[in-house]
Structures are given as C-alpha cells and as structure tokens.
Amino acid sequence: MSDDQPSSTGDDRLEEATDSEVADAIAAVDERTEDDD
C-alpha cells in the first residue's frame, strides 16, 4: 500500500532527485557556456 500513496515520501524523494539532477545539468551547461565563451 506504500506504492499507492503518492503524496509525501514519494513526492519528496522524487523532488529531491529532480533537484539534484537539475543542479547537475545546470552545472554542466554553465561549464559548456563558459567554454564556448
């Protein structure tokens, strides 16, 4: 029944993972932009 509760833990975990991925992507893009400049 834990999988049938998309509200707190699942959402929090997904948001955290997304935030980390987004930060990583931003860092990569920033490095690419600096190199391109």
mmCIF file of C-alpha atoms in Angstrom:
data_model
loop_
_atom_site.group_PDB
_atom_site.id
_atom_site.type_symbol
_atom_site.label_atom_id
_atom_site.label_comp_id
_atom_site.label_asym_id
_atom_site.label_seq_id
_atom_site.Cartn_x
_atom_site.Cartn_y
_atom_site.Cartn_z
ATOM 1 C CA MET A 1 0.000 0.000 0.000
ATOM 2 C CA SER A 2 3.061 2.205 0.249
ATOM 3 C CA ASP A 3 3.149 2.479 -3.521
ATOM 4 C CA ASP A 4 -0.467 3.650 -3.503
ATOM 5 C CA GLN A 5 0.439 6.784 -1.534
ATOM 6 C CA PRO A 6 1.907 9.359 -3.931
ATOM 7 C CA SER A 7 1.826 12.315 -1.579
ATOM 8 C CA SER A 8 4.640 12.699 0.943
ATOM 9 C CA THR A 9 7.549 10.260 0.791
ATOM 10 C CA GLY A 10 7.365 9.525 -2.929
ATOM 11 C CA ASP A 11 6.891 13.151 -3.875
ATOM 12 C CA ASP A 12 9.637 14.308 -1.542
ATOM 13 C CA ARG A 13 12.034 11.693 -2.859
ATOM 14 C CA LEU A 14 11.237 12.490 -6.476
ATOM 15 C CA GLU A 15 11.594 16.224 -5.897
ATOM 16 C CA GLU A 16 14.961 15.753 -4.209
ATOM 17 C CA ALA A 17 16.243 13.573 -7.031
ATOM 18 C CA THR A 18 14.983 16.048 -9.620
ATOM 19 C CA ASP A 19 16.618 18.935 -7.788
ATOM 20 C CA SER A 20 19.931 17.086 -7.791
ATOM 21 C CA GLU A 21 19.620 16.245 -11.478
ATOM 22 C CA VAL A 22 18.663 19.815 -12.321
ATOM 23 C CA ALA A 23 21.625 21.191 -10.383
ATOM 24 C CA ASP A 24 23.931 18.769 -12.195
ATOM 25 C CA ALA A 25 22.507 19.765 -15.564
ATOM 26 C CA ILE A 26 22.840 23.467 -14.757
ATOM 27 C CA ALA A 27 26.460 22.955 -13.712
ATOM 28 C CA ALA A 28 27.194 21.095 -16.946
ATOM 29 C CA VAL A 29 25.511 23.784 -19.044
ATOM 30 C CA ASP A 30 27.339 26.513 -17.148
ATOM 31 C CA GLU A 31 30.662 24.808 -17.849
ATOM 32 C CA ARG A 32 29.772 24.397 -21.512
ATOM 33 C CA THR A 33 28.730 28.030 -21.811
ATOM 34 C CA GLU A 34 31.951 29.202 -20.170
ATOM 35 C CA ASP A 35 33.976 27.032 -22.524
ATOM 36 C CA ASP A 36 32.012 28.329 -25.503
ATOM 37 C CA ASP A 37 32.565 31.914 -24.409
#
